[in-house]
Amino acid sequence: QVQLGESGGGLVQPGGSRRLSCATSRSIARSYGMGWDRQVPGKPREAVASITSAGSANYAASVKGRFTISRDNAKNMAYLEMNSLKPEDTGVYYCKSVASGRVDWGQGTQVTVSS
């Protein structure tokens, strides 16, 4: 099992930027896909971005062109750079790791986009 810890959430104004970080408890270099989901109250959890162990990224249509997912295998870290934030980006953001059919999530970090 992989332990994941997110950081970087907070309050940001519309149009602003925020960088989320995800620390993992074990090496992710070889076989772990990493991703970010978000949860808005009253709505299903949404997959926002994902990145394979080889570095290939995918994004939800709602964030494409504004968010960038990255990973640093040497540091066992994943990141989500969020730009041009909108109020509808508000939610709890969860880091996840995927390997051999198993998915682990962190506890989440709250991002609130509001003026």
Coordinates of N, CA and C in Angstrom, one line a residue:
Q1 N 0.8 -1.2 0.0 CA 0.0 0.0 0.0 C 0.9 1.3 0.0
V2 N 0.5 2.3 -0.8 CA 1.2 3.5 -0.9 C 0.5 4.5 0.0
Q3 N 1.3 5.2 0.9 CA 0.7 6.3 1.6 C 1.0 7.6 0.8
L4 N 0.0 8.4 0.7 CA 0.0 9.6 0.0 C -0.3 10.8 0.8
G5 N 0.4 11.9 0.7 CA 0.1 13.1 1.4 C 0.1 14.4 0.5
E6 N -1.1 15.0 0.5 CA -1.2 16.2 -0.4 C -0.9 17.5 0.4
S7 N -0.5 18.5 -0.3 CA -0.3 19.8 0.3 C -0.4 20.9 -0.7
G8 N -0.6 22.1 -0.3 CA -0.7 23.2 -1.2 C -2.1 23.8 -1.5
G9 N -3.1 23.2 -0.9 CA -4.4 23.8 -1.0 C -4.6 25.1 -0.3
G10 N -5.7 25.8 -0.5 CA -6.0 27.0 0.2 C -6.9 27.9 -0.6
L11 N -7.0 29.1 -0.3 CA -7.9 30.1 -0.9 C -7.2 30.8 -2.0
V12 N -7.7 30.9 -3.2 CA -7.1 31.6 -4.3 C -8.2 32.4 -5.0
Q13 N -7.8 33.5 -5.5 CA -8.8 34.3 -6.3 C -9.0 33.8 -7.7
P14 N -10.2 34.0 -8.3 CA -10.4 33.6 -9.7 C -9.3 34.2 -10.6
G15 N -8.8 33.4 -11.5 CA -7.7 33.8 -12.3 C -6.3 33.5 -11.8
G16 N -6.3 33.1 -10.5 CA -5.0 32.9 -9.9 C -4.5 31.5 -10.1
S17 N -3.4 31.2 -9.5 CA -2.7 29.9 -9.7 C -2.4 29.3 -8.3
R18 N -2.2 28.0 -8.4 CA -1.9 27.2 -7.2 C -1.2 25.9 -7.6
R19 N -0.2 25.5 -6.8 CA 0.5 24.3 -7.1 C 0.2 23.3 -5.9
L20 N -0.3 22.2 -6.3 CA -0.5 21.1 -5.3 C 0.7 20.1 -5.4
S21 N 1.0 19.6 -4.2 CA 2.1 18.6 -4.2 C 1.6 17.3 -3.5
C22 N 2.2 16.2 -3.9 CA 1.8 14.9 -3.4 C 3.1 14.1 -3.1
A23 N 3.3 13.8 -1.8 CA 4.4 13.0 -1.4 C 3.9 11.6 -1.2
T24 N 4.8 10.6 -1.7 CA 4.4 9.2 -1.6 C 5.4 8.5 -0.7
S25 N 4.9 7.4 -0.1 CA 5.7 6.7 0.9 C 6.7 5.7 0.3
R26 N 6.6 5.5 -1.0 CA 7.5 4.5 -1.6 C 7.8 4.9 -3.0
S27 N 8.8 4.2 -3.6 CA 9.2 4.6 -4.9 C 8.1 4.4 -5.9
I28 N 7.9 5.5 -6.7 CA 6.9 5.4 -7.8 C 7.5 5.3 -9.2
A29 N 8.8 5.2 -9.2 CA 9.5 5.4 -10.5 C 9.1 4.4 -11.5
R30 N 9.0 3.2 -11.2 CA 8.9 2.2 -12.3 C 7.5 1.8 -12.7
S31 N 6.6 1.7 -11.8 CA 5.3 1.1 -12.1 C 4.0 1.9 -11.7
Y32 N 4.2 3.0 -11.1 CA 3.0 3.7 -10.6 C 2.6 4.8 -11.5
G33 N 1.3 4.7 -11.9 CA 0.7 5.9 -12.5 C 0.2 6.8 -11.4
M34 N 0.3 8.1 -11.6 CA -0.2 9.0 -10.6 C -1.3 9.9 -11.1
G35 N -2.1 10.4 -10.3 CA -3.2 11.2 -10.8 C -3.8 12.1 -9.7
W36 N -4.7 13.0 -10.1 CA -5.4 13.9 -9.2 C -6.9 13.8 -9.5
D37 N -7.7 13.6 -8.5 CA -9.1 13.6 -8.5 C -9.6 14.8 -7.7
R38 N -10.8 15.3 -8.0 CA -11.4 16.3 -7.1 C -12.8 16.0 -6.8
Q39 N -13.2 16.4 -5.6 CA -14.6 16.1 -5.1 C -15.2 17.4 -4.8
V40 N -16.4 17.6 -5.4 CA -17.2 18.8 -5.1 C -18.4 18.3 -4.4
P41 N -18.8 18.9 -3.3 CA -20.0 18.4 -2.5 C -21.2 18.3 -3.4
G42 N -21.8 17.1 -3.3 CA -23.0 16.8 -4.1 C -22.8 16.3 -5.5
K43 N -21.5 16.1 -5.8 CA -21.2 15.6 -7.2 C -20.2 14.4 -7.0
P44 N -20.2 13.6 -8.0 CA -19.3 12.4 -8.0 C -17.8 12.9 -8.1
R45 N -16.9 12.1 -7.5 CA -15.5 12.5 -7.6 C -15.1 12.4 -9.1
E46 N -14.3 13.4 -9.5 CA -14.0 13.6 -10.9 C -12.5 13.4 -11.1
A47 N -12.1 12.6 -12.1 CA -10.6 12.5 -12.4 C -10.2 13.8 -13.1
V48 N -9.2 14.5 -12.6 CA -8.8 15.7 -13.2 C -7.6 15.6 -14.1
A49 N -6.6 14.8 -13.7 CA -5.4 14.6 -14.5 C -4.7 13.3 -14.1
S50 N -4.0 12.8 -15.0 CA -3.2 11.6 -14.7 C -1.9 11.6 -15.5
I51 N -0.9 10.8 -15.0 CA 0.4 10.8 -15.7 C 0.9 9.4 -15.5
T52 N 1.4 8.8 -16.6 CA 1.9 7.4 -16.5 C 3.3 7.4 -15.9
S53 N 3.8 6.3 -15.7 CA 5.2 6.2 -15.2 C 6.2 6.7 -16.3
A54 N 5.8 6.6 -17.5 CA 6.6 7.1 -18.6 C 6.5 8.6 -18.8
G55 N 5.5 9.2 -18.1 CA 5.4 10.7 -18.2 C 4.3 11.1 -19.2
S56 N 3.5 10.2 -19.7 CA 2.4 10.6 -20.6 C 1.2 11.1 -19.7
A57 N 0.7 12.3 -20.1 CA -0.4 12.9 -19.2 C -1.7 13.0 -20.0
N58 N -2.8 12.9 -19.2 CA -4.1 13.1 -19.7 C -4.9 14.0 -18.7
Y59 N -5.8 14.8 -19.3 CA -6.6 15.8 -18.5 C -8.1 15.7 -18.8
A60 N -8.8 16.1 -17.8 CA -10.3 16.2 -18.0 C -10.5 17.5 -18.9
A61 N -11.5 17.4 -19.7 CA -11.8 18.5 -20.6 C -11.9 19.9 -19.9
S62 N -12.4 19.8 -18.7 CA -12.7 21.0 -17.9 C -11.4 21.7 -17.5
V63 N -10.3 21.0 -17.5 CA -9.0 21.7 -17.0 C -8.0 21.7 -18.0
K64 N -8.2 21.1 -19.2 CA -7.2 21.0 -20.2 C -6.7 22.4 -20.6
G65 N -5.4 22.6 -20.7 CA -4.9 23.9 -21.1 C -4.7 24.8 -19.9
R66 N -5.2 24.5 -18.7 CA -5.1 25.3 -17.5 C -4.2 24.6 -16.4
F67 N -4.4 23.3 -16.4 CA -3.7 22.5 -15.3 C -2.6 21.6 -16.0
T68 N -1.5 21.4 -15.2 CA -0.4 20.6 -15.7 C 0.0 19.6 -14.6
I69 N 0.0 18.4 -14.9 CA 0.4 17.4 -13.9 C 1.9 17.0 -14.2
S70 N 2.6 16.7 -13.2 CA 4.0 16.3 -13.4 C 4.4 15.4 -12.2
R71 N 5.6 14.8 -12.4 CA 6.1 13.9 -11.4 C 7.6 14.0 -11.3
D72 N 8.1 13.7 -10.1 CA 9.5 13.7 -9.9 C 9.8 12.3 -9.3
N73 N 10.2 11.4 -10.1 CA 10.3 10.0 -9.6 C 11.5 9.9 -8.6
A74 N 12.5 10.7 -8.7 CA 13.6 10.7 -7.8 C 13.2 11.1 -6.4
K75 N 12.2 12.0 -6.3 CA 11.8 12.5 -5.0 C 10.5 11.8 -4.6
N76 N 9.9 10.9 -5.4 CA 8.7 10.3 -5.1 C 7.6 11.3 -4.9
M77 N 7.5 12.2 -5.8 CA 6.5 13.3 -5.7 C 5.7 13.5 -7.0
A78 N 4.5 13.9 -6.8 CA 3.7 14.3 -8.0 C 3.1 15.7 -7.7
Y79 N 2.8 16.4 -8.8 CA 2.4 17.8 -8.6 C 1.2 18.1 -9.6
L80 N 0.5 19.1 -9.2 CA -0.6 19.6 -10.1 C -0.5 21.1 -10.1
E81 N -0.1 21.7 -11.2 CA 0.0 23.1 -11.4 C -1.3 23.6 -11.9
M82 N -2.0 24.5 -11.2 CA -3.3 25.0 -11.6 C -3.2 26.4 -11.9
N83 N -3.6 26.8 -13.1 CA -3.6 28.2 -13.6 C -5.0 28.6 -14.0
S84 N -5.2 29.9 -14.1 CA -6.5 30.5 -14.6 C -7.6 29.8 -13.8
L85 N -7.5 29.8 -12.5 CA -8.5 29.1 -11.7 C -9.8 29.8 -11.7
K86 N -10.9 28.9 -11.7 CA -12.2 29.4 -11.8 C -13.0 28.9 -10.5
P87 N -14.0 29.6 -10.1 CA -14.8 29.2 -8.9 C -15.2 27.7 -9.0
E88 N -15.5 27.2 -10.2 CA -15.9 25.8 -10.3 C -14.8 24.8 -10.2
D89 N -13.6 25.3 -10.0 CA -12.5 24.4 -9.6 C -12.4 24.2 -8.1
T90 N -13.2 24.8 -7.4 CA -13.3 24.6 -5.9 C -13.6 23.2 -5.6
G91 N -12.9 22.6 -4.7 CA -13.2 21.2 -4.2 C -12.0 20.7 -3.4
V92 N -12.2 19.5 -3.0 CA -11.1 18.7 -2.4 C -10.4 18.0 -3.4
Y93 N -9.1 18.2 -3.5 CA -8.2 17.5 -4.5 C -7.5 16.4 -3.8
Y94 N -7.6 15.2 -4.4 CA -7.0 14.0 -3.9 C -5.9 13.5 -4.9
C95 N -4.8 13.2 -4.3 CA -3.7 12.6 -5.1 C -4.0 11.0 -5.1
K96 N -3.6 10.4 -6.2 CA -3.8 8.9 -6.2 C -2.7 8.3 -6.9
S97 N -2.4 7.0 -6.5 CA -1.4 6.2 -7.3 C -2.1 5.0 -7.8
V98 N -1.7 4.5 -8.9 CA -2.3 3.3 -9.6 C -1.2 2.4 -10.0
A99 N -1.4 1.1 -9.5 CA -0.4 0.1 -9.9 C -1.0 -1.3 -9.8
S100 N -0.9 -2.1 -10.8 CA -1.4 -3.4 -10.8 C -2.9 -3.5 -10.4
G101 N -3.6 -2.5 -10.8 CA -5.1 -2.5 -10.6 C -5.5 -2.0 -9.2
R102 N -4.5 -1.6 -8.4 CA -4.8 -1.1 -7.1 C -4.7 0.5 -7.1
V103 N -5.6 1.1 -6.5 CA -5.6 2.6 -6.4 C -5.6 3.0 -4.9
D104 N -4.7 3.9 -4.6 CA -4.6 4.4 -3.3 C -4.7 5.9 -3.4
W105 N -5.4 6.5 -2.4 CA -5.7 8.0 -2.4 C -5.1 8.6 -1.1
G106 N -4.8 9.8 -1.2 CA -4.4 10.6 0.0 C -5.6 11.1 0.7
Q107 N -5.4 11.9 1.7 CA -6.5 12.5 2.5 C -7.2 13.7 1.8
G108 N -6.5 14.3 0.9 CA -7.1 15.4 0.2 C -6.7 16.7 0.7
T109 N -6.7 17.7 -0.2 CA -6.4 19.1 0.2 C -7.5 20.0 -0.4
Q110 N -8.0 20.9 0.4 CA -9.1 21.8 -0.1 C -8.5 23.0 -0.9
V111 N -9.1 23.2 -2.0 CA -8.9 24.4 -2.9 C -10.1 25.1 -3.0
T112 N -10.1 26.4 -2.7 CA -11.3 27.3 -2.8 C -10.9 28.4 -3.7
V113 N -11.7 28.6 -4.7 CA -11.5 29.7 -5.7 C -12.6 30.7 -5.5
S114 N -12.3 31.8 -4.9 CA -13.3 32.8 -4.5 C -12.6 34.2 -4.4
S115 N -13.4 35.2 -4.7 CA -12.9 36.6 -4.5 C -13.4 37.1 -3.1

